[in-house]
Tab-separated table of C-alpha atoms and ligand atoms in Angstrom:
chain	number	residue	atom	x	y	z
V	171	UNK	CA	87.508	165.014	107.661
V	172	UNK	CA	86.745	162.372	105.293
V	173	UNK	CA	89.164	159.640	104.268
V	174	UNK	CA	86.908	157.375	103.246
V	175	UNK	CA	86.728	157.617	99.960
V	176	UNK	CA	90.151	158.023	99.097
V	177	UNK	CA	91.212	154.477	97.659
V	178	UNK	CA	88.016	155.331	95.255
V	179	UNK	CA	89.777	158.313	93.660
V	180	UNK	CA	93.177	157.272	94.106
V	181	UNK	CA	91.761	153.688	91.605
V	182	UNK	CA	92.481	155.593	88.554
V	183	UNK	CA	96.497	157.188	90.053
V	184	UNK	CA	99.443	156.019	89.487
V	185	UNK	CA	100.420	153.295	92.474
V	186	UNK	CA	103.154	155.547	94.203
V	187	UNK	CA	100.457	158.320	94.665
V	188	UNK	CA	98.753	156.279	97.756
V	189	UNK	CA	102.259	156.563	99.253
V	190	UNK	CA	102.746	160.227	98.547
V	191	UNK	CA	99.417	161.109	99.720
V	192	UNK	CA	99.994	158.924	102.877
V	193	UNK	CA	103.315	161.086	103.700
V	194	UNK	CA	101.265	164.057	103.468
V	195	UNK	CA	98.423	163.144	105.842
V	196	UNK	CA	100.056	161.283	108.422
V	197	UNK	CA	103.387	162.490	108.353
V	198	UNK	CA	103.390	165.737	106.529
V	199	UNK	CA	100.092	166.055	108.363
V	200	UNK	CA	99.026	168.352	106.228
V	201	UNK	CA	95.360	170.216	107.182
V	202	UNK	CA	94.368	171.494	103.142
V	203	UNK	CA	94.656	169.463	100.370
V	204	UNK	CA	95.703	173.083	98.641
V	205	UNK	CA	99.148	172.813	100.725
V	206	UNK	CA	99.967	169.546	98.594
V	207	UNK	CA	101.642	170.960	95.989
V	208	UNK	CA	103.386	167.790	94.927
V	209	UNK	CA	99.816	166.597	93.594
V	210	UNK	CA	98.689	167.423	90.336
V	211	UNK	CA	96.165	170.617	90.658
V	212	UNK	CA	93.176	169.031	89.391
V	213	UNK	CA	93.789	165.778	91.869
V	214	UNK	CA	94.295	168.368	94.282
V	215	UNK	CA	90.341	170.321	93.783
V	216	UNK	CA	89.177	166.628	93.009
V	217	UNK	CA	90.338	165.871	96.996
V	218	UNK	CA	89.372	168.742	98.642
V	219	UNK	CA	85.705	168.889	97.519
V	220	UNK	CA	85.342	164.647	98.372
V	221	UNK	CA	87.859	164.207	100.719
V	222	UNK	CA	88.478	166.898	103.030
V	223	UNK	CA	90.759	167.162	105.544
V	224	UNK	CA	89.180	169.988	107.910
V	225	UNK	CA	88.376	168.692	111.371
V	226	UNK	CA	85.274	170.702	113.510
V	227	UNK	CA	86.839	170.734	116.479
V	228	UNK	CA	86.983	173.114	119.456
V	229	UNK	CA	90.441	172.667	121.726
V	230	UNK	CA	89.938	174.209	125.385
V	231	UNK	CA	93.376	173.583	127.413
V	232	UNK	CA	93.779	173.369	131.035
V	233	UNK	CA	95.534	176.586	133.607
V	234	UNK	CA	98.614	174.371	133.664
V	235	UNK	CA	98.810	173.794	130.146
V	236	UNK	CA	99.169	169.999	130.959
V	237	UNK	CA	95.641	168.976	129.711
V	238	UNK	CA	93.807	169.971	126.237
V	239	UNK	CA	90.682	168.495	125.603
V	240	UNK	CA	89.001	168.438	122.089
V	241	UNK	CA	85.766	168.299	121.148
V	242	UNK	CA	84.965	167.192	117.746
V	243	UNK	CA	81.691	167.700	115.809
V	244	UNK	CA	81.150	164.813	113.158
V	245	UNK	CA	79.616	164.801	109.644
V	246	UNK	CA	76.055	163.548	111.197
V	247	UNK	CA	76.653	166.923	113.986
V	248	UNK	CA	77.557	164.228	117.001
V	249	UNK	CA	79.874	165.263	119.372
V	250	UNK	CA	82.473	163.158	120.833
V	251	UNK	CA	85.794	164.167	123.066
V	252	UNK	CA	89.542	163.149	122.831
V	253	UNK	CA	91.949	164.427	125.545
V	254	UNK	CA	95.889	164.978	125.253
V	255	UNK	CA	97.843	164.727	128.140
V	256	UNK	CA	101.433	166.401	128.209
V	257	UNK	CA	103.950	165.162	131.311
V	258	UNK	CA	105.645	167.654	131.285
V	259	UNK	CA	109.522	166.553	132.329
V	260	UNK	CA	109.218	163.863	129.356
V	261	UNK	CA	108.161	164.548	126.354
V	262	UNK	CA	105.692	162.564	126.764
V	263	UNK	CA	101.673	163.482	124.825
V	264	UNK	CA	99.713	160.841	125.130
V	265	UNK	CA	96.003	161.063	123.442
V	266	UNK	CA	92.937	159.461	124.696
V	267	UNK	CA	91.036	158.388	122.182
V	268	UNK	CA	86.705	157.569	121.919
V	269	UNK	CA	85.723	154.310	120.334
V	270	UNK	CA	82.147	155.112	120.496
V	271	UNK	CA	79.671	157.892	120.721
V	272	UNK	CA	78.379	157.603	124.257
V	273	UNK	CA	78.524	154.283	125.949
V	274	UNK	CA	75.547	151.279	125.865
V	275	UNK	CA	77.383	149.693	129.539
V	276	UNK	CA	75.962	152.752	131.616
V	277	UNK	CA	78.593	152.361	134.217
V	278	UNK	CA	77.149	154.349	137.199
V	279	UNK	CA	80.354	156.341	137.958
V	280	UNK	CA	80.678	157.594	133.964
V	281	UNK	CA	79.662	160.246	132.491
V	282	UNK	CA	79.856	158.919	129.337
V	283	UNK	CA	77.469	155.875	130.488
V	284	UNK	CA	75.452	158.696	131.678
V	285	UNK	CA	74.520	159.905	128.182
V	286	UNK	CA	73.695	156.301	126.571
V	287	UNK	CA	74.907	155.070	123.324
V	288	UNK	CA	74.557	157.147	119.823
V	289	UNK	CA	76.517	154.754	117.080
V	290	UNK	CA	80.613	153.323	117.371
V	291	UNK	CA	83.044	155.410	115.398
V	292	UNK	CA	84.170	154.677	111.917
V	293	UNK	CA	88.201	154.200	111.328
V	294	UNK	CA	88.663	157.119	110.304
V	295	UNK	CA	86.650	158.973	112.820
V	296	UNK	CA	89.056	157.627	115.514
V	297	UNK	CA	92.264	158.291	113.493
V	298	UNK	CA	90.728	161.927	112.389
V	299	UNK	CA	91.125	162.660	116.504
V	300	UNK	CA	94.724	161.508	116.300
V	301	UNK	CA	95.742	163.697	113.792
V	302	UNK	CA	93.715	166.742	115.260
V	303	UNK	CA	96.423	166.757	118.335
V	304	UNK	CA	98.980	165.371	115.893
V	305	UNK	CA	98.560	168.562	113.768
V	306	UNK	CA	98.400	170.752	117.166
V	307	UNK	CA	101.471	169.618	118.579
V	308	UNK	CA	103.337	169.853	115.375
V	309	UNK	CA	102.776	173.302	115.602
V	310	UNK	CA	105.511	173.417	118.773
V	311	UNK	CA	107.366	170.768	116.996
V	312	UNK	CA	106.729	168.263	119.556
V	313	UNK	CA	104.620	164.504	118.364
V	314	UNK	CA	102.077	161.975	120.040
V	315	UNK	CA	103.868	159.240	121.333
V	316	UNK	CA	101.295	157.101	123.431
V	317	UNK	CA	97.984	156.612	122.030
V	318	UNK	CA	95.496	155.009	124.875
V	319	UNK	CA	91.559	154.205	123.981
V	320	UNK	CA	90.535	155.723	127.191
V	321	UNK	CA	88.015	158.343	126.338
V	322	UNK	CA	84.414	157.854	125.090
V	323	UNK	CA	82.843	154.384	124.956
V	324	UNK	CA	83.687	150.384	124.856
V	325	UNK	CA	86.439	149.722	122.329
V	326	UNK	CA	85.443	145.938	122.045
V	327	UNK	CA	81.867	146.838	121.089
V	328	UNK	CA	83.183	148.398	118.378
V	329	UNK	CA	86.476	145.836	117.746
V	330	UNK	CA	86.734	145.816	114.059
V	331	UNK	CA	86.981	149.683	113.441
V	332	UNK	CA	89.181	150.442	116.570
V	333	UNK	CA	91.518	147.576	114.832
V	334	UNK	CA	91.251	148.799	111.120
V	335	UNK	CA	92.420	152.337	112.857
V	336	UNK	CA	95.105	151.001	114.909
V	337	UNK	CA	96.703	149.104	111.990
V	338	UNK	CA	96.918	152.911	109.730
V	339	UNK	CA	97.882	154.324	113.117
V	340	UNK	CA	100.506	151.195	113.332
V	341	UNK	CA	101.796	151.493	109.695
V	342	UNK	CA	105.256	152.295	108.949
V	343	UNK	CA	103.996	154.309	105.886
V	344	UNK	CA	101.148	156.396	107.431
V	345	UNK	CA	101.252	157.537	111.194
V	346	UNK	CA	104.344	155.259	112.345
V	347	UNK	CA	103.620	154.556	116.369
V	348	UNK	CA	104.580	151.346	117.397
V	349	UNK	CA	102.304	149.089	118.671
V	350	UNK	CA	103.768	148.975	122.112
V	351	UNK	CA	102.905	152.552	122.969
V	352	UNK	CA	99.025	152.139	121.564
V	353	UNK	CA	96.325	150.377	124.520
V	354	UNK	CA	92.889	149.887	124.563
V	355	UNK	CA	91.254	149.640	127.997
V	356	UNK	CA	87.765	147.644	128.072
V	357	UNK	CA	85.461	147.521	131.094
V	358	UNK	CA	85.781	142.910	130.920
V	359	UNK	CA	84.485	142.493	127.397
V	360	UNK	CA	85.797	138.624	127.590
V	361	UNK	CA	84.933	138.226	123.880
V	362	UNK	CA	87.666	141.250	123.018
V	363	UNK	CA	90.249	139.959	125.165
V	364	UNK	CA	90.292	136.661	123.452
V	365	UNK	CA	90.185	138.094	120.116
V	366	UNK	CA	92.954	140.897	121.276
V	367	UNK	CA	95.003	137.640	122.485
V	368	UNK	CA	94.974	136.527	118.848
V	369	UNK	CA	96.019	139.306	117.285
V	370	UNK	CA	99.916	139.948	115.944
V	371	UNK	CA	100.014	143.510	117.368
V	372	UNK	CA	101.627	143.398	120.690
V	373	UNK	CA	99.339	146.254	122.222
V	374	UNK	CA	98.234	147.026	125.440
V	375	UNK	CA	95.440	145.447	127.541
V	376	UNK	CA	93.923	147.113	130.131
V	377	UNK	CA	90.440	146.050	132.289
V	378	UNK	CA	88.433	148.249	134.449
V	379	UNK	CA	88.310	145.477	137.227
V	380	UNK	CA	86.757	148.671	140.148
V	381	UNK	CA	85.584	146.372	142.502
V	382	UNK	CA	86.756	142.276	143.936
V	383	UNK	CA	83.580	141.052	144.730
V	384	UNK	CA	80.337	140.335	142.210
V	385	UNK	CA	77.630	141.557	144.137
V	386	UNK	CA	78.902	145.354	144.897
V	387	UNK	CA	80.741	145.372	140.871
V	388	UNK	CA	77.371	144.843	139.481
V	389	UNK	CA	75.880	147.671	141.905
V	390	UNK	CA	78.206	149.829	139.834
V	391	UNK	CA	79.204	148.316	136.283
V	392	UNK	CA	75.642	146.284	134.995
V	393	UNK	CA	77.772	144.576	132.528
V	394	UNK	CA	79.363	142.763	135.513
V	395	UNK	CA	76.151	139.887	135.369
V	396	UNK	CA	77.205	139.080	132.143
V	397	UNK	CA	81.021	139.333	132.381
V	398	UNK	CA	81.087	138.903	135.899
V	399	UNK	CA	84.773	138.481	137.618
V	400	UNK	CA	85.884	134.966	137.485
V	401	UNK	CA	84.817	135.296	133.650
V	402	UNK	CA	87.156	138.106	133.337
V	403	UNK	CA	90.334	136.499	134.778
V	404	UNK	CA	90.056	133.489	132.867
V	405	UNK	CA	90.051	135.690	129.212
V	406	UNK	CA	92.955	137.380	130.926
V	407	UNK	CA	94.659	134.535	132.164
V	408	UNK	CA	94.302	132.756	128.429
V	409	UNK	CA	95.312	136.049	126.966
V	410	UNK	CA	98.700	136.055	129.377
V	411	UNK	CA	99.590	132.046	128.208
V	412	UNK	CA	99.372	133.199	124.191
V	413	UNK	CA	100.844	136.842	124.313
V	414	UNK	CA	103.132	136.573	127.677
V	415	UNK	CA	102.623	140.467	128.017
V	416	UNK	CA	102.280	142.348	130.629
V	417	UNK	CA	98.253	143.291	131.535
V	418	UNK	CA	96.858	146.769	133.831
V	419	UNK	CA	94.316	146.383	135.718
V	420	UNK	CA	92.716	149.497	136.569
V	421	UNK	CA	91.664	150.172	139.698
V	422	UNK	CA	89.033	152.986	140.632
V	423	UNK	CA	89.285	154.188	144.431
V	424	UNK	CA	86.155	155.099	145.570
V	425	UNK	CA	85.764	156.180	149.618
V	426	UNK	CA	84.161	153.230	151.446
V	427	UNK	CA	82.890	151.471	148.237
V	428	UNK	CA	85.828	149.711	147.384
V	429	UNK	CA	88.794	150.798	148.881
V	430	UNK	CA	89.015	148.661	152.380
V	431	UNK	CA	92.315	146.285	153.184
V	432	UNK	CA	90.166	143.617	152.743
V	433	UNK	CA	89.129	144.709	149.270
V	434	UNK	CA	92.832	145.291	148.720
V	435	UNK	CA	93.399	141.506	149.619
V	436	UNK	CA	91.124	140.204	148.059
V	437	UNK	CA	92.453	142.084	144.818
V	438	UNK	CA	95.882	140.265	145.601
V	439	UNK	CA	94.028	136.879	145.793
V	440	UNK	CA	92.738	137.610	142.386
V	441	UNK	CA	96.203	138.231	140.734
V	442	UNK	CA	98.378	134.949	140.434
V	443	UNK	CA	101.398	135.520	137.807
V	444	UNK	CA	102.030	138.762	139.845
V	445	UNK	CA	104.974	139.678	137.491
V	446	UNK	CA	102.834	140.164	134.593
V	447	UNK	CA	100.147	142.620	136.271
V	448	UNK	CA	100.539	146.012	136.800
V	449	UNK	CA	97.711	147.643	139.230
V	450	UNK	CA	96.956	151.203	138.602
V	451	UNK	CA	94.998	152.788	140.914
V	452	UNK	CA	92.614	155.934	139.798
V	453	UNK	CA	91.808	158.183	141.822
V	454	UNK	CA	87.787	158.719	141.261
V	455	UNK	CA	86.882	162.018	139.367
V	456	UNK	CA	83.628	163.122	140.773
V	457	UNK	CA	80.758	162.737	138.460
V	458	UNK	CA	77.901	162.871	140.807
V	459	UNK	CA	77.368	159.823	143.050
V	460	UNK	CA	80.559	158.395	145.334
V	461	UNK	CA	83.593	160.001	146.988
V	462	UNK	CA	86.905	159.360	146.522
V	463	UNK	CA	88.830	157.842	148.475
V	464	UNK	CA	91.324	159.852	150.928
V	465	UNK	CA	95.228	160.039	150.270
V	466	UNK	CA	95.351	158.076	153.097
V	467	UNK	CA	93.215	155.107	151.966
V	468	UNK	CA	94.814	154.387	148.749
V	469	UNK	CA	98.655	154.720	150.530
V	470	UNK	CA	96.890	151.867	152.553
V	471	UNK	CA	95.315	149.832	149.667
V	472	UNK	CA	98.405	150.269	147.654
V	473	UNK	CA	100.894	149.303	150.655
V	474	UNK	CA	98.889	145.641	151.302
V	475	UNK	CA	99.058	144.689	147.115
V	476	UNK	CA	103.291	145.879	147.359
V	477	UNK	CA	103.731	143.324	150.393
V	478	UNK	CA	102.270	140.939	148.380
V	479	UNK	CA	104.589	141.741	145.224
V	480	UNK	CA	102.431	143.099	143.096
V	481	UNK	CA	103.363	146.508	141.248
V	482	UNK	CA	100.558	149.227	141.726
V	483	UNK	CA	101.271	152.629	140.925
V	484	UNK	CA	98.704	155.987	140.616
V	485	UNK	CA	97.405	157.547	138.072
V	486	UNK	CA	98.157	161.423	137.645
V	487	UNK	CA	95.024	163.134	137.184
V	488	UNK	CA	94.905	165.563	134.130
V	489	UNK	CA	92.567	167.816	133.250
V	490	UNK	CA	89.906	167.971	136.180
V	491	UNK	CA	88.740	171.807	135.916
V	492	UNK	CA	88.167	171.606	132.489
V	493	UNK	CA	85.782	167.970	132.439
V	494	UNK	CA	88.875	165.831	130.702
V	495	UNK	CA	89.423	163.124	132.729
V	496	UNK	CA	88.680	159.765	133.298
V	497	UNK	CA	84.697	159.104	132.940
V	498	UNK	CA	84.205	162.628	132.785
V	499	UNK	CA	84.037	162.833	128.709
V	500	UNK	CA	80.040	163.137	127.881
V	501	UNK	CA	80.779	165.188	124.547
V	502	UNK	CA	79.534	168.899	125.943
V	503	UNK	CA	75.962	166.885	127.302
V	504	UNK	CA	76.495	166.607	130.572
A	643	SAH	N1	85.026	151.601	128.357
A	643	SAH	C1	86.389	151.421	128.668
A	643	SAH	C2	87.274	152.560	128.260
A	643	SAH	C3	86.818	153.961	128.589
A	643	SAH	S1	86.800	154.468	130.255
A	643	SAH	C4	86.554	151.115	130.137
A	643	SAH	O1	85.624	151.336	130.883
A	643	SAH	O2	87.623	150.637	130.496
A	643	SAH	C5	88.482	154.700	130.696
A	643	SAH	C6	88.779	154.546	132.179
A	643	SAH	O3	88.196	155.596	132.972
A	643	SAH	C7	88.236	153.249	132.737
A	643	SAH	O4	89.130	152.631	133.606
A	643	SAH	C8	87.018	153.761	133.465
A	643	SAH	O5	86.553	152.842	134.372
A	643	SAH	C9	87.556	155.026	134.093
A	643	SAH	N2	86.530	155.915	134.636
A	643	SAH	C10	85.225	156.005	134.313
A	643	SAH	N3	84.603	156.914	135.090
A	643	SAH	C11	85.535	157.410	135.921
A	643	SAH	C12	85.527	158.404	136.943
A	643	SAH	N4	84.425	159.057	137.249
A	643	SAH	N5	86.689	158.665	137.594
A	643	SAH	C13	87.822	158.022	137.274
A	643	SAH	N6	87.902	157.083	136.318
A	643	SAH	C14	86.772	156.790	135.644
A	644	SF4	FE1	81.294	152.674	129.106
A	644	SF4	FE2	83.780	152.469	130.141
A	644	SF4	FE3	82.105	154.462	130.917
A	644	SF4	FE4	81.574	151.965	131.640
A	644	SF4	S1	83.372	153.176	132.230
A	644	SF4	S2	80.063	153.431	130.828
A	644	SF4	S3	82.258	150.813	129.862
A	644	SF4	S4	82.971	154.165	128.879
């Protein structure tokens, strides 16, 4: 798919053709310029040959039909993944979404760290793997309605094009989901969280905190020396005074690396406004290295952060067997 150049052609159209051709794409979500019949024929060839809307992508879904993972082969022939996730009493279809080719942090339980950094995503690349499940759940008449940048890479090293695609994602006129129901998840990238405070969008924030204490969090996240904990809280406590919204912080259980009581405490000592965190605790997908941690364990850890009054819940795990879920994206490498 390639978007990119559409304001180019579109210079020399009539103003109301932007909006038409915005209906079709990311509402019509149309997947051939040829099925645009409201468009002149000659606009129409002029499209399809610069601006097409195919997507190389190959869907593999999961035995309980719960998970789908894409894979997605760009213009330059890099890979990168997008999962959607389907709970199944709601109709809820949430898509993660990759910021980045590979990952430059190199978190040690990731396999997308694993594989190193390639380049960050261009808008459009991000929005093209919206529309990919967009277009595939159309097809049972069913829509996206959470939209979480969970997959592939650090969103705030690439901040500008993960915003220019969440506005078109945002807008009324083109794909229509409200902010609320779009987050972006960074590993402590303080400079993103103070820029995300600024912003008028009320979306999401959510930090990969995955361990209380600086010493062991470096052992497993390097970027910890230079956005080490205290760091962290500050941006989010700043970010809580100007936007007053609620923040995640995601919790990875690991067996014996971070999942003690007294790791669980010292989370709790870490959280002051405890109304306005939510922690959500993930259970570790194996990806080599580490364990996790036993049902038991995390009933434990969650039990000493509720007598303390702070909301924790689990994360559901989708998409295990078929290498879609958390840190286990590494774009058919690994
Ligand atoms: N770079 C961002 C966003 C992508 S990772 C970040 O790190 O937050 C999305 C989530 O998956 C993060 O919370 C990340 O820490 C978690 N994750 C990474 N590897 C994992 C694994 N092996 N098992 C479970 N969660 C993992
Ligand atoms: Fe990058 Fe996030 Fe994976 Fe760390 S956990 S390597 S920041 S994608």
């Amino acid at each position: 798919m390639n978007l990119a150049d559409l304001n180019k052609i579109l210079k020399s159209e009539p103003a109301y053709r932007q909006k038409q051709i915005e209906k079709l794409v990311y509402r019509d979500l149309i997947e051939n310029w040829r099925e645009a019949k409201i468009l002149p024929l000659a606009l129409r060839e002029k499209l399809d040959k610069e601006c097409p809307l195919s997507i190389n992508n190959k869907i593999i879904i999961s035995d309980d039909k719960k998970t789908a993972k894409a894979l997605i082969i760009l213009d330059d022939n890099l890979k990168i993944e997008s999962v959607l996730m389907r709970y199944g009493n709601s109709n809820r279809n949430t898509v993660c979404v990759s910021s980045q080719v590979g990952c430059p942090l190199g978190c040690k339980f990731c396999a997308t760290g694993k594989i190193g950094f390639k380049r960050n995503l261009e808008p459009m690349e991000i929005i093209e793997q919206v529309l990919l499940f967009a277009r595939y759940l159309k097809k049972e008449k069913a829509k996206i309605t959470n939209i979480v940048f969970m997959g592939m890479g650090e969103p705030f090293l690439n901040y500008e094009n993960v915003f220019e695609a969440i506005k078109i994602l945002n807008d009324k006129d083109c794909f229509g989901l409200g902010a609320r129901h779009i987050s972006i998840s960074t590993i402590g990238i303080t400079e993103g969280i103070e820029k995300m405070a600024e912003e008028k969008l009320q979306i999401n924030l959510a930090v990969s905190l995955h361990s209380v204490d600086n010493e062991s969090r470096s052992k497993i996240i390097p970027a910890n020396k230079k956005y080490p904990i205290e760091k962290i809280f500050k941006a989010i406590e700043n970010y809580l005074k100007k936007t007053k919204r609620r923040v995640m912080v995601e919790y990875m259980m690991m067996d014996k690396v971070n999942d003690s009581i007294q790791d669980a405490e010292k989370l709790a000592k870490l959280i002051t406004q405890k109304h306005l965190y939510l922690v959500n605790l993930i259970l570790y997908n194996p990806t080599g290295i580490f364990k996790p941690s036993s049902k038991e364990r995390i009933k434990k850890f969650k039990e000493v952060l509720e007598k303390k009054g702070i909301s924790a819940t689990e994360r559901y795990r989708f998409g295990k067997e078929i290498k879609a879920a958390c840190g286990q994206l590494a774009g058919g490498v690994i």
